[in-house]
Structures are given as structure tokens and as C-alpha cells.
Amino acid sequence: HPPSETGLASRELRALFESQALATSGAQRRFYGEKRWYRKFIRLEEVEKRYGRETVRDVWRALPQSRFKRFQELFCHPLDRIVPRFSIEPGKIVFSQDPNTLSLAPVLVHPSRIPNSLVKSLGLFTVAKGRGCGVVNQMRKSSLETVNRLKLIWECAELLEAKNGRVFCLTDPTDAVKSRYPVSGDLSSLKGGILVVREVGRESVGGEDIRRLSVQFFRTGHSALRRVIYAHEGYCREAAALEGAIASLVYAEDVLRRHYRKEMPSEEKERIRSEVKNIFRSAFDVLRASIDRHKVEARELIGWLATLRDQLGRTNIWAGILKVKGALKRVHRRLWEMRAKGSYLWRDLKALQSEIGITKRALKAYAGRIRNAAEVLGSDLSLFKENISQRQRDGQVKGVLARCKIDPESLPGMRVAPYATAKEKLSREYGRLVDALYEGSREKSHESLVRMYMIVKFCAVFELFERMKVDIFLGLISLRNGTTSPAGILFDLKRKNRALRRAYNERRVIPSHTISDEYAEPFSALKKGLEDVEKGLDFYVRRNPSPEEAQQILKNFKRYLEKFDIGEILASLP
């Protein structure tokens, strides 16, 4: 039988207490150094006691957007947030430390604010499964080990767009960061992952309504980009629907206010009532199945308007006009919120597109330099001859490397996964190539150069597949709206796949060299995948499918693309 929840939980709780490993505020201060903490920082609750609520707002606003600030907005209770010690001067607040350089170690995390989804995606602890493990997992989340691992991961996060402070890329921890958080476990699998912050609602703290934030982890830069694109498209569609509802409600209010009269004939009254009721029903449908408070309140008001009768069953046009105004006010509020969120999403989108675009262009240019290097290494270089001294060879190697210009460390971008992994593999192979040149080994140098070229090709296929997934999403929207023909969408996907397949199948950089099986096998599998994709798309284009058939084809095609985990292929390369 599985251990009971009470038994397992009590043992873990006792162990945590005995080791003083629960992440209480006091434990986190002690871990940082209590005297140092009180000398350098102050809680916002203490600021409120000393200076008042208005000063709290001013101090928090004065704290510049940074990892230090964003982390607290996500994982700290608003009154437990901390700021560096400060002084209030005329017209400004001066902090004793630069917030952009601060560690997260002194921050007072509230474990209940760590989402369970983030625990799983970041691997903050081993999640217990089975009956009776809820309390156990909650306690593991509350441990100092878990909180310190979260801080360590976030200290490795670099902002992709400083002004917005919503998109972060995870990097390798420095030795200084590692020494700050002595936690167990390997975090290398998170490198290149993306953290995207979003607003999930509001909360009331001390009588003040403040926003509540959450964060989502994405394994690759492209998966984060797709999610932002999907969300932005959703906001655009909802904004268009709300704008239509506003126009309809304004028209309905105008009809009731200007054209409905008690003295008019009954037939004319009924015609106006019928027209207005239809408008209200269509507006109600736009607001249906929503949990947003503004839309819920507007829906309740519009629900009453479907009858235009008061509680006594009487037609009450003026009461109806007031309710239309109330509904309009709430729909306008929701639309304003959506436009604000849409602007944030647009910045997130541009930050990710810029990072990925820089990497894509860098890899394209790098592939050209590898082809040039292949011509250099494929020529009759004297350093590969046996009758020269090591000193002569060493002198020639530097000149050859200068001509090749393929050191991966010079590549811009390459921060997001799987490109970060690709850069690691390129650097490793470049090191092997340099060693092979100093050894005078033509075979080893050719092996490393061809491997580097194949890594770049894997990245190109990955980028195309990710682009196709976005095209599929946008294609499904177009099919539902009837704005594009099914054959046109499929033909465009086929055209992109064919262009990449041709580039993928171009002559090898060193045709005489036979690559090792560790690279040849995944390369051949992807090659066949590209060919199968083109055959399938060609088949469906010729069938000229209906919009319904095309939607199912696109969904199946997306599932097929998801079978190719190119990030995993790159990680497994020797």
C-alpha cells in the first residue's frame, strides 16, 4: 500500500523543522545573513508603517524595471517585497544600491505563489505522485532548497526586452551564482529556455487593487514565440468582436432614445423592440462564456435588455437605456484592458522575433563561411603533409584558421534553445578541428567541419518546422474566416518545404568525406522527413480539399511535425 498522506507528510515536516529548512521569511533572511539583510534592505510593510501608503507606491514605482523587481512581483506577497535602503530627496527617491545588479538571495519568497506548473516545467523538486501526496508536494515547495533553486534559475535569466521586463532567457549560472545557492541537481537542460511573464488578474492588498502576475516556461524560443502569436491573435479577434458589440449597443441606444415613443403605433413599437432585442442577443453572444469581470457585468445587464421589461413585467425603455450605458461602460473597460495587454504582447512578440531573427541571419552567414572553409581545408595544404616539422605546422595553422573565420564564439544571438545547444556543439567541434589541424590530420579536420555544417542544417530544418507550425495556426484561422483557399495554404507550405529540402540536399561541403554514423543517421531521418512532408502536401494540393478537410489535414500535419524533436537530436550529438 502507498504511504498515507499523514504519515509521509509528518515525516517530511519533522525533517524540515529539524533541519530548519522551511522557507519562512526568517529562514531566508538567515540564509542571506540577518545583520546584512537589515542593513541593506527594508520591507514595503515597514515603509508603510514609517511613511504611509502613498510613499510605498512612490518607492515601488521608483524602483527601475529589473529582474530583482519582476521576481518579487511574481513570487512575493506585496507587503513582503523589499527595496534597497533609500533616501527621499526633493522630487526623487535615491536607493543605496543599483537594483539592476542586486542578487535575489535577500528576496522573501512566498512559496504558495510558485505555480505548480512552474514547479514541473523547471524541475524545482521531484513531484510525489499517487494518493495522498498533495500535502507532501506542498511541503516540498515550501522548503528552502526549492526556493533557493528557484532563485538560482532566475539569477541566470537575461531580459530580452528591458523596457517591458516580461521575456527572459535562461543562461548558464556563473561560479558566483552557484556559490550563492548551494543546491543539488543539474540545471543544464534549462539553458536557452524562455520565461514569459503575464498578468492573470488583480488582488486587493491593504485596500488597494494591484495586478497579479504569473510566469510560464517554454523549452525553446520558438515555442514561446508561437504562444505569444496565438495570444496576440486571440486578443485581436476578441477586440474586433468587442468593437462590433460596442457599435451595435451604441446604435441600439440611439434607436431607443431617439425613435421609441409611447404614442407611436403598436406595430412600430414592436418593430423597434424586435430590432433592438436582436442586437442585444448578438452582443450577449459575444460576451458569452467569459470570466472577465467587466464582460460578466456587461452580460448581466444585456441579459435583462433581451426582454426590455422591468421586474413588474412592464416595458421600461428608459431603464433599458441606462443599462445599455452601463454595459457600454464595462465593455469599453475590457477593450481598454485588452489594448494595453495587446501592446505588451506586441513588445513580447518583437523581442522574441528579434532574438530569433538575429540568430537565423547569423547561422545563414556562418553556413557560407563553413563552405568557404571547406574549400580551404580541401585544398593541398602543406600542414597535412608528413615531411614538415611541428613548428612549421603550428605556424601554418594560425593562418588557416584566420582564412576560415569559423570560430562559433563570434556568432551573435544563439541564446535561446535549441540554438544555445547548437552553439555548444559547434564550439566543441571547432575545438576538435583546431586540434586536428595541429595534429596534421586531414581526416579528423574534415570530420569536424562536416559535423559543424550538419549542425547548422539541423538548425535550419528546426526553424522551418517551427515557422510551418505558425503558418498552420494562421491557416486554420484563415480557413475558418473563409479568407484563403485551402489549396493556397497547402501550396504555400509545400513551397517552403521544397526550398528547404533543396538546400538540405545540396552537395556536401567535402563530398569525398564520409560522415560518422552518429551524425549520418539523424541527418538521413530528417532528410526522409522533409521528403515525406513534400509528398503529403503535394497529394493534398492535387485533391483540392474542402475547407473542413483542409483543417483536418493541417492538424494532422502539425502532429507529424511535432514528432521531430530537433532540439533533442542536437543535444544527443557527440
Coordinates of C-alpha atoms in Angstrom, one line a residue:
H1 CA 0.0 0.0 0.0
P2 CA 1.2 3.6 -0.7
P3 CA 2.2 5.5 2.4
S4 CA -0.6 7.5 4.0
E5 CA -0.6 11.3 3.4
T6 CA -0.5 11.9 7.1
G7 CA 2.5 9.6 7.7
L8 CA 4.6 10.7 4.8
A9 CA 3.8 14.4 5.4
S10 CA 4.5 14.3 9.1
R11 CA 7.9 12.7 8.5
E12 CA 8.9 15.3 5.9
L13 CA 7.6 18.1 8.0
R14 CA 9.6 16.9 11.0
A15 CA 12.7 16.6 8.9
L16 CA 12.2 20.1 7.5
F17 CA 11.8 21.6 11.0
E18 CA 14.8 19.7 12.4
S19 CA 17.0 21.0 9.6
Q20 CA 15.4 24.5 9.8
A21 CA 14.8 24.1 6.0
L22 CA 11.4 25.6 5.7
A23 CA 11.5 28.8 3.5
T24 CA 10.0 31.1 6.1
S25 CA 10.8 34.8 5.8
G26 CA 13.2 34.5 8.8
A27 CA 14.9 31.4 7.3
Q28 CA 15.5 33.3 4.0
R29 CA 16.9 36.3 5.9
R30 CA 19.2 34.0 8.0
F31 CA 20.4 32.2 4.8
Y32 CA 21.4 35.6 3.3
G33 CA 22.8 36.9 6.6
E34 CA 20.4 38.6 9.0
K35 CA 22.5 41.6 10.0
R36 CA 23.5 42.2 6.4
W37 CA 19.8 41.9 5.3
Y38 CA 18.6 44.5 7.8
R39 CA 21.5 46.9 7.0
K40 CA 20.8 46.8 3.2
F41 CA 17.1 46.2 2.7
I42 CA 13.7 47.2 4.0
R43 CA 10.2 45.6 3.5
L44 CA 7.4 47.6 2.0
E45 CA 5.3 46.9 5.0
E46 CA 7.9 48.7 7.1
V47 CA 8.0 51.6 4.6
E48 CA 4.2 51.9 5.0
K49 CA 4.4 52.0 8.8
R50 CA 7.1 54.7 8.7
Y51 CA 6.0 56.9 5.8
G52 CA 2.4 55.9 4.8
R53 CA 0.8 54.1 1.8
E54 CA 1.5 56.8 -0.7
T55 CA 5.2 56.6 -0.1
V56 CA 5.1 52.8 -0.7
R57 CA 3.6 53.4 -4.1
D58 CA 6.2 56.0 -4.9
V59 CA 9.1 53.9 -3.7
W60 CA 8.0 50.8 -5.7
R61 CA 7.4 52.9 -8.8
A62 CA 10.9 54.5 -8.4
L63 CA 12.5 51.0 -8.4
P64 CA 13.5 50.5 -12.0
Q65 CA 12.3 47.5 -14.0
S66 CA 14.7 44.7 -13.4
R67 CA 15.0 41.0 -12.6
F68 CA 15.0 42.0 -8.9
K69 CA 11.7 43.8 -9.2
R70 CA 9.9 41.4 -11.6
F71 CA 10.9 38.3 -9.5
Q72 CA 9.2 39.9 -6.4
E73 CA 6.1 40.8 -8.3
L74 CA 5.8 37.1 -9.2
F75 CA 6.7 35.3 -6.0
C76 CA 6.4 37.6 -3.0
H77 CA 3.4 38.9 -1.1
P78 CA 3.1 42.6 -1.9
L79 CA 3.8 43.7 1.7
D80 CA 6.9 41.3 1.9
R81 CA 8.5 42.9 -1.2
I82 CA 11.8 44.6 -0.3
V83 CA 13.8 47.5 -1.7
P84 CA 17.3 48.7 -1.0
R85 CA 17.6 51.3 1.8
F86 CA 16.8 54.7 0.3
S87 CA 16.7 58.4 1.0
I88 CA 13.9 60.7 0.0
E89 CA 15.2 63.8 -1.8
P90 CA 13.3 66.7 -3.4
G91 CA 11.5 65.2 -6.5
K92 CA 13.2 61.8 -6.3
I93 CA 14.0 58.7 -4.3
V94 CA 17.6 57.6 -4.2
F95 CA 18.4 53.9 -3.5
S96 CA 21.6 52.9 -1.7
Q97 CA 22.3 50.1 -4.3
D98 CA 21.7 49.7 -8.0
P99 CA 18.7 47.4 -8.4
N100 CA 20.0 46.1 -11.7
T101 CA 23.0 44.5 -10.0
L102 CA 21.2 43.0 -7.0
S103 CA 21.1 39.3 -6.2
L104 CA 17.8 37.6 -5.5
A105 CA 19.2 35.9 -2.3
P106 CA 17.7 38.6 0.1
V107 CA 14.2 38.4 -1.5
L108 CA 11.5 36.9 0.7
V109 CA 9.7 34.4 -1.5
H110 CA 6.2 33.2 -0.5
P111 CA 6.2 29.5 -1.6
S112 CA 2.4 29.5 -2.2
R113 CA 2.9 31.9 -5.1
I114 CA 5.1 29.5 -7.0
P115 CA 2.7 27.9 -9.6
N116 CA 2.6 24.1 -9.7
S117 CA 3.0 24.2 -13.5
L118 CA 6.3 26.1 -13.0
V119 CA 7.5 23.5 -10.4
K120 CA 7.1 20.8 -13.0
S121 CA 8.5 22.7 -16.0
L122 CA 11.6 23.9 -14.1
G123 CA 12.0 20.7 -12.1
L124 CA 12.2 22.5 -8.8
F125 CA 11.7 19.3 -6.9
T126 CA 10.6 15.7 -7.5
V127 CA 6.8 15.7 -7.5
A128 CA 5.3 12.9 -5.5
K129 CA 2.6 11.0 -7.3
G130 CA -0.3 8.9 -6.2
R131 CA -2.9 9.0 -3.5
G132 CA -2.2 11.2 -0.5
C133 CA 0.7 13.2 -1.9
G134 CA -0.8 16.7 -2.1
V135 CA 0.4 17.8 1.3
V136 CA 3.8 16.3 0.7
N137 CA 4.3 18.3 -2.6
Q138 CA 3.1 21.5 -0.8
M139 CA 5.7 21.0 1.8
R140 CA 8.5 20.3 -0.7
K141 CA 7.5 23.5 -2.4
S142 CA 7.9 25.3 0.9
S143 CA 11.4 24.1 1.5
L144 CA 14.4 26.4 1.5
E145 CA 16.1 24.1 -1.1
T146 CA 13.2 24.7 -3.6
V147 CA 13.1 28.4 -3.0
N148 CA 16.9 28.6 -3.5
R149 CA 16.7 26.6 -6.7
L150 CA 14.1 29.0 -8.0
K151 CA 16.3 32.0 -7.1
L152 CA 19.3 30.3 -8.8
I153 CA 17.4 29.7 -12.0
W154 CA 16.1 33.3 -12.1
E155 CA 19.5 34.7 -11.4
C156 CA 20.5 33.0 -14.7
A157 CA 17.7 34.8 -16.6
E158 CA 18.6 37.6 -19.0
L159 CA 16.0 40.1 -20.2
L160 CA 15.4 40.0 -23.9
E161 CA 13.5 43.4 -23.8
A162 CA 14.5 45.6 -20.9
K163 CA 11.7 48.1 -21.1
N164 CA 8.9 45.5 -20.9
G165 CA 10.5 43.2 -18.4
R166 CA 8.4 40.3 -19.4
V167 CA 10.6 38.0 -21.5
F168 CA 13.7 36.3 -20.1
C169 CA 16.1 33.8 -21.5
L170 CA 17.9 31.3 -19.2
T171 CA 21.7 31.0 -19.4
D172 CA 24.3 29.0 -17.6
P173 CA 24.9 30.1 -13.9
T174 CA 28.2 31.8 -13.2
D175 CA 30.5 30.4 -10.5
A176 CA 29.5 33.3 -8.3
V177 CA 25.8 32.5 -8.6
K178 CA 26.4 28.8 -8.0
S179 CA 28.3 29.6 -4.8
R180 CA 25.4 31.8 -3.6
Y181 CA 22.9 28.9 -3.8
P182 CA 24.4 25.5 -2.9
V183 CA 21.6 23.4 -4.3
S184 CA 21.8 19.9 -5.8
G185 CA 20.8 18.9 -9.3
D186 CA 21.8 19.7 -12.9
L187 CA 20.2 22.8 -14.5
S188 CA 21.8 22.5 -17.9
S189 CA 18.6 21.2 -19.5
L190 CA 17.0 24.6 -18.9
K191 CA 19.6 26.6 -20.8
G192 CA 18.1 28.6 -23.6
G193 CA 14.6 28.2 -22.2
I194 CA 12.3 31.2 -22.1
L195 CA 10.3 32.7 -19.2
V196 CA 7.3 34.8 -20.3
V197 CA 5.5 36.9 -17.6
R198 CA 1.8 37.7 -18.0
E199 CA -1.0 39.4 -16.0
V200 CA -3.5 36.9 -14.6
G201 CA -5.8 39.1 -12.6
R202 CA -6.0 41.6 -9.8
E203 CA -5.7 41.3 -6.0
S204 CA -6.6 43.6 -3.1
V205 CA -3.8 44.4 -0.7
G206 CA -4.4 47.0 2.1
G207 CA -7.5 48.3 0.3
E208 CA -5.5 48.8 -3.0
D209 CA -6.2 46.9 -6.2
I210 CA -3.0 45.7 -7.7
R211 CA -2.2 43.4 -10.6
R212 CA -1.3 39.7 -10.1
L213 CA 1.4 38.2 -12.4
S214 CA 2.3 34.7 -13.3
V215 CA 5.1 33.2 -15.5
Q216 CA 5.3 30.4 -18.0
F217 CA 8.3 28.4 -19.0
F218 CA 8.9 27.4 -22.7
R219 CA 11.6 24.9 -23.7
T220 CA 12.5 26.8 -26.9
G221 CA 12.4 30.3 -28.2
H222 CA 10.1 29.3 -31.0
S223 CA 7.5 27.6 -28.7
A224 CA 7.4 30.9 -26.7
L225 CA 7.1 32.9 -29.9
R226 CA 4.2 30.6 -31.0
R227 CA 2.4 31.1 -27.7
V228 CA 2.7 34.9 -27.9
I229 CA 1.5 34.8 -31.5
Y230 CA -1.5 32.7 -30.5
A231 CA -2.3 35.0 -27.6
H232 CA -1.9 38.2 -29.7
E233 CA -4.2 36.7 -32.4
G234 CA -6.8 35.8 -29.7
Y235 CA -6.7 39.4 -28.3
C236 CA -7.1 40.8 -31.8
R237 CA -10.1 38.6 -32.5
E238 CA -11.7 39.5 -29.2
A239 CA -11.0 43.2 -29.7
A240 CA -12.7 43.1 -33.1
A241 CA -15.7 41.3 -31.6
L242 CA -16.0 43.8 -28.7
E243 CA -15.7 46.7 -31.1
G244 CA -18.6 45.2 -33.1
A245 CA -20.6 44.8 -29.9
I246 CA -19.9 48.4 -28.9
A247 CA -21.1 49.7 -32.3
S248 CA -24.3 47.6 -32.0
L249 CA -25.0 48.8 -28.5
V250 CA -24.5 52.4 -29.4
Y251 CA -26.8 52.0 -32.3
A252 CA -29.4 50.3 -30.1
E253 CA -29.2 53.0 -27.5
D254 CA -29.7 55.7 -30.2
V255 CA -32.7 53.9 -31.6
L256 CA -34.3 53.6 -28.2
R257 CA -33.5 57.2 -27.2
R258 CA -34.4 59.0 -30.4
H259 CA -37.1 56.8 -32.1
Y260 CA -39.1 55.0 -29.5
R261 CA -42.1 57.0 -28.3
K262 CA -45.1 56.0 -26.1
E263 CA -47.6 57.5 -28.6
M264 CA -46.3 55.6 -31.7
P265 CA -48.4 52.8 -33.1
S266 CA -48.1 49.4 -31.5
E267 CA -46.8 47.8 -34.7
E268 CA -43.9 50.3 -34.9
K269 CA -43.1 49.8 -31.2
E270 CA -42.9 46.1 -31.8
R271 CA -40.7 46.5 -34.9
I272 CA -38.2 48.7 -32.9
R273 CA -38.3 46.3 -29.9
S274 CA -37.7 43.3 -32.1
E275 CA -34.7 45.0 -33.9
V276 CA -33.2 46.1 -30.6
K277 CA -33.6 42.7 -29.0
N278 CA -31.8 41.0 -31.9
I279 CA -28.9 43.5 -31.4
F280 CA -28.8 42.7 -27.7
R281 CA -28.8 39.0 -28.3
S282 CA -25.9 39.2 -30.7
A283 CA -24.0 41.4 -28.2
F284 CA -24.8 38.8 -25.5
D285 CA -23.3 36.1 -27.6
V286 CA -20.0 38.0 -27.9
L287 CA -19.8 38.2 -24.1
R288 CA -20.9 34.6 -23.5
A289 CA -18.6 32.1 -21.7
S290 CA -16.3 34.7 -20.3
I291 CA -15.0 35.0 -16.7
D292 CA -13.6 38.6 -17.1
R293 CA -15.5 40.7 -14.6
H294 CA -16.2 43.6 -17.0
K295 CA -17.7 41.2 -19.6
V296 CA -19.7 39.3 -16.9
E297 CA -21.2 42.5 -15.6
A298 CA -22.0 43.7 -19.1
R299 CA -23.6 40.3 -20.0
E300 CA -25.8 40.5 -16.9
L301 CA -27.1 43.9 -18.0
I302 CA -27.6 42.9 -21.6
G303 CA -29.4 39.7 -20.4
W304 CA -32.1 42.0 -18.9
L305 CA -32.3 44.0 -22.1
A306 CA -33.3 40.9 -24.1
T307 CA -36.9 41.5 -22.8
L308 CA -36.9 45.3 -22.2
R309 CA -39.2 44.7 -19.2
D310 CA -38.7 45.6 -15.6
Q311 CA -39.4 43.4 -12.5
L312 CA -43.1 44.2 -12.8
G313 CA -43.2 43.0 -16.4
R314 CA -43.6 46.5 -17.8
T315 CA -41.8 47.8 -20.9
N316 CA -39.3 50.3 -19.5
I317 CA -37.3 51.9 -22.3
W318 CA -35.5 54.5 -20.1
A319 CA -34.3 51.9 -17.7
G320 CA -33.1 50.0 -20.7
I321 CA -31.2 53.0 -22.0
L322 CA -29.4 53.3 -18.6
K323 CA -28.5 49.6 -18.7
V324 CA -27.1 50.0 -22.2
K325 CA -24.9 52.8 -21.0
G326 CA -23.8 50.6 -18.1
A327 CA -23.0 47.7 -20.4
L328 CA -21.1 50.0 -22.8
K329 CA -19.0 51.4 -20.0
R330 CA -18.0 47.9 -19.0
V331 CA -17.2 46.7 -22.5
H332 CA -15.1 49.8 -23.1
R333 CA -13.1 49.0 -19.9
R334 CA -12.5 45.5 -21.1
L335 CA -11.5 46.8 -24.5
W336 CA -9.1 49.3 -22.9
E337 CA -7.5 46.5 -20.8
M338 CA -7.2 44.3 -23.9
R339 CA -5.5 47.1 -25.9
A340 CA -3.0 47.5 -23.0
K341 CA -2.3 43.8 -22.9
G342 CA -2.1 43.7 -26.7
S343 CA 0.6 46.4 -26.6
Y344 CA 2.6 44.2 -24.1
L345 CA 2.2 41.2 -26.3
W346 CA 3.3 43.1 -29.3
R347 CA 6.6 44.0 -27.5
D348 CA 7.0 40.4 -26.3
L349 CA 6.5 39.3 -29.9
K350 CA 9.1 41.8 -31.3
A351 CA 11.6 40.8 -28.5
L352 CA 11.4 37.1 -29.5
Q353 CA 11.3 37.8 -33.2
S354 CA 14.4 40.0 -32.9
E355 CA 16.4 37.4 -30.9
I356 CA 15.4 34.6 -33.2
G357 CA 15.9 36.7 -36.3
I358 CA 19.5 37.7 -35.3
T359 CA 20.3 34.0 -34.7
K360 CA 18.8 32.9 -38.0
R361 CA 20.8 35.5 -40.0
A362 CA 24.0 34.7 -38.1
L363 CA 23.6 31.0 -38.9
K364 CA 22.9 31.6 -42.6
A365 CA 26.1 33.7 -42.9
Y366 CA 28.0 31.1 -40.8
A367 CA 27.0 28.3 -43.2
G368 CA 28.6 30.4 -46.0
R369 CA 31.8 30.7 -44.0
I370 CA 31.9 26.9 -43.4
R371 CA 31.6 26.3 -47.2
N372 CA 34.5 28.7 -47.7
A373 CA 36.4 26.9 -45.0
A374 CA 35.8 23.6 -46.8
E375 CA 37.5 24.9 -49.9
V376 CA 40.5 26.0 -47.8
L377 CA 40.7 22.6 -46.0
G378 CA 40.0 20.7 -49.1
S379 CA 43.0 22.2 -50.9
D380 CA 46.5 20.8 -50.9
L381 CA 47.6 22.3 -47.6
S382 CA 51.2 21.5 -46.6
L383 CA 50.3 21.3 -42.9
F384 CA 48.7 17.9 -43.7
K385 CA 52.0 16.6 -45.1
E386 CA 54.2 14.3 -43.0
N387 CA 57.5 15.8 -44.1
I388 CA 57.1 19.1 -42.2
S389 CA 58.1 19.9 -38.6
Q390 CA 55.6 20.5 -35.8
R391 CA 56.9 24.1 -35.6
Q392 CA 56.2 24.7 -39.3
R393 CA 52.7 23.2 -38.9
D394 CA 51.9 25.3 -35.8
G395 CA 52.8 28.5 -37.8
Q396 CA 50.6 27.5 -40.7
V397 CA 47.6 26.6 -38.5
K398 CA 47.1 30.1 -37.4
G399 CA 47.0 31.4 -40.9
V400 CA 44.5 28.7 -42.0
L401 CA 42.2 29.5 -39.1
A402 CA 42.3 33.2 -40.0
R403 CA 41.3 32.4 -43.5
C404 CA 38.4 30.1 -42.4
K405 CA 36.8 32.6 -39.9
I406 CA 34.5 29.9 -38.4
D407 CA 35.1 30.4 -34.6
P408 CA 31.5 30.0 -33.2
E409 CA 32.3 32.4 -30.3
S410 CA 31.9 35.2 -32.8
L411 CA 28.2 34.2 -33.5
P412 CA 25.7 36.8 -32.3
G413 CA 22.5 35.7 -30.8
M414 CA 22.3 31.9 -30.2
R415 CA 21.0 32.4 -26.6
V416 CA 17.6 30.7 -27.0
A417 CA 17.1 26.9 -27.2
P418 CA 17.9 24.9 -29.3
Y419 CA 20.4 27.4 -30.8
A420 CA 22.2 27.6 -27.5
T421 CA 22.8 23.9 -27.6
A422 CA 23.8 24.1 -31.3
K423 CA 26.4 26.8 -30.3
E424 CA 27.9 24.5 -27.6
K425 CA 28.2 21.6 -30.2
L426 CA 29.7 24.0 -32.8
S427 CA 32.3 25.2 -30.2
R428 CA 33.2 21.6 -29.3
E429 CA 33.6 20.6 -32.9
Y430 CA 35.6 23.8 -33.6
G431 CA 38.0 22.8 -30.8
R432 CA 38.4 19.4 -32.3
L433 CA 39.0 20.9 -35.7
V434 CA 41.8 23.1 -34.3
D435 CA 43.3 20.1 -32.5
A436 CA 43.2 18.1 -35.8
L437 CA 45.0 20.9 -37.7
Y438 CA 47.8 21.0 -35.1
E439 CA 48.0 17.2 -35.4
G440 CA 48.1 17.5 -39.2
S441 CA 45.1 15.1 -39.5
R442 CA 43.2 15.8 -42.7
E443 CA 40.5 13.1 -41.9
K444 CA 39.8 14.5 -38.4
S445 CA 39.6 18.1 -39.5
H446 CA 37.2 17.2 -42.4
E447 CA 35.0 15.2 -39.9
S448 CA 34.7 18.2 -37.6
L449 CA 34.0 20.7 -40.4
V450 CA 31.3 18.4 -41.9
R451 CA 29.7 18.0 -38.5
M452 CA 29.6 21.7 -38.0
Y453 CA 27.9 22.1 -41.3
M454 CA 25.3 19.5 -40.4
I455 CA 24.6 21.2 -37.1
V456 CA 23.8 24.4 -39.0
K457 CA 21.5 22.4 -41.3
F458 CA 19.7 20.8 -38.3
C459 CA 19.0 24.4 -37.1
A460 CA 17.6 25.4 -40.5
V461 CA 15.2 22.5 -40.5
F462 CA 14.1 23.3 -37.0
E463 CA 13.5 26.9 -37.9
L464 CA 11.4 25.9 -40.9
F465 CA 9.3 23.4 -38.9
E466 CA 8.6 26.0 -36.3
R467 CA 7.6 28.5 -39.0
M468 CA 5.3 25.9 -40.5
K469 CA 3.6 25.4 -37.2
V470 CA 2.8 29.1 -37.0
D471 CA 1.6 29.0 -40.7
I472 CA -0.7 26.1 -39.8
F473 CA -2.2 28.1 -36.9
L474 CA -2.8 31.2 -39.1
G475 CA -4.0 28.9 -41.9
L476 CA -6.7 27.4 -39.7
I477 CA -7.9 30.9 -38.8
S478 CA -8.0 31.9 -42.4
L479 CA -10.0 28.7 -43.3
R480 CA -12.5 29.4 -40.5
N481 CA -12.9 33.0 -41.7
G482 CA -13.0 32.0 -45.4
T483 CA -10.3 34.5 -46.4
T484 CA -7.9 32.0 -48.1
S485 CA -8.4 28.9 -50.2
P486 CA -7.4 25.5 -48.8
A487 CA -5.2 24.7 -51.8
G488 CA -3.4 28.1 -51.4
I489 CA -2.5 27.4 -47.8
L490 CA -1.2 23.9 -48.5
F491 CA 0.7 25.1 -51.6
D492 CA 2.5 27.8 -49.6
L493 CA 3.6 25.2 -47.0
K494 CA 4.7 22.9 -49.8
R495 CA 6.7 25.7 -51.4
K496 CA 8.6 26.5 -48.2
N497 CA 9.3 22.8 -47.5
R498 CA 10.6 22.3 -51.1
A499 CA 13.0 25.3 -50.7
L500 CA 14.5 23.9 -47.5
R501 CA 14.7 20.3 -48.9
R502 CA 16.7 21.5 -51.9
A503 CA 19.1 23.4 -49.6
Y504 CA 19.3 20.4 -47.3
N505 CA 20.1 18.1 -50.2
E506 CA 22.8 20.4 -51.7
R507 CA 26.2 18.9 -52.2
R508 CA 28.2 18.1 -49.1
V509 CA 30.8 20.6 -48.1
I510 CA 33.5 18.0 -48.5
P511 CA 32.0 15.3 -50.9
S512 CA 34.9 12.9 -50.5
H513 CA 34.4 12.6 -46.7
T514 CA 32.1 10.0 -45.2
I515 CA 30.5 11.4 -42.0
S516 CA 30.3 9.2 -38.9
D517 CA 27.0 7.3 -38.2
E518 CA 26.2 9.5 -35.1
Y519 CA 25.6 12.3 -37.5
A520 CA 24.6 10.4 -40.7
E521 CA 21.6 8.6 -39.1
P522 CA 19.7 11.7 -37.7
F523 CA 20.6 13.6 -40.9
S524 CA 19.1 10.9 -43.1
A525 CA 16.0 10.6 -40.9
L526 CA 15.4 14.4 -41.3
K527 CA 16.0 14.2 -45.0
K528 CA 13.4 11.5 -45.3
G529 CA 11.0 13.6 -43.1
L530 CA 11.3 16.5 -45.5
E531 CA 10.7 14.3 -48.5
D532 CA 7.6 12.8 -46.8
V533 CA 6.2 16.2 -45.9
E534 CA 6.5 17.4 -49.5
K535 CA 4.9 14.2 -50.9
G536 CA 2.0 14.5 -48.4
L537 CA 1.4 18.2 -49.2
D538 CA 1.6 17.6 -52.9
F539 CA -1.0 14.8 -52.6
Y540 CA -3.4 17.0 -50.7
V541 CA -2.9 20.1 -53.0
R542 CA -3.9 17.9 -56.0
R543 CA -7.0 16.7 -54.2
N544 CA -8.2 20.3 -53.8
P545 CA -9.8 19.7 -50.4
S546 CA -12.7 21.4 -48.9
P547 CA -12.2 23.9 -46.0
E548 CA -13.2 21.2 -43.5
E549 CA -10.9 18.6 -45.0
A550 CA -8.1 21.2 -45.1
Q551 CA -8.5 22.0 -41.4
Q552 CA -8.1 18.3 -40.5
I553 CA -5.1 18.0 -42.9
L554 CA -3.4 20.9 -41.2
K555 CA -4.0 19.5 -37.7
N556 CA -2.6 16.1 -38.8
F557 CA 0.4 17.8 -40.4
K558 CA 1.2 19.7 -37.2
R559 CA 1.2 16.5 -35.3
Y560 CA 3.6 15.0 -37.8
L561 CA 6.0 17.9 -37.5
E562 CA 5.9 17.6 -33.7
K563 CA 7.4 14.0 -34.0
F564 CA 10.7 15.6 -35.0
D565 CA 12.4 16.8 -31.8
I566 CA 15.3 18.5 -33.4
G567 CA 16.3 20.0 -30.1
E568 CA 16.7 16.5 -28.7
I569 CA 18.7 15.5 -31.8
L570 CA 21.1 18.3 -31.3
A571 CA 21.5 17.6 -27.6
S572 CA 22.3 13.9 -28.3
L573 CA 25.0 14.6 -30.9
P574 CA 28.5 13.6 -29.7

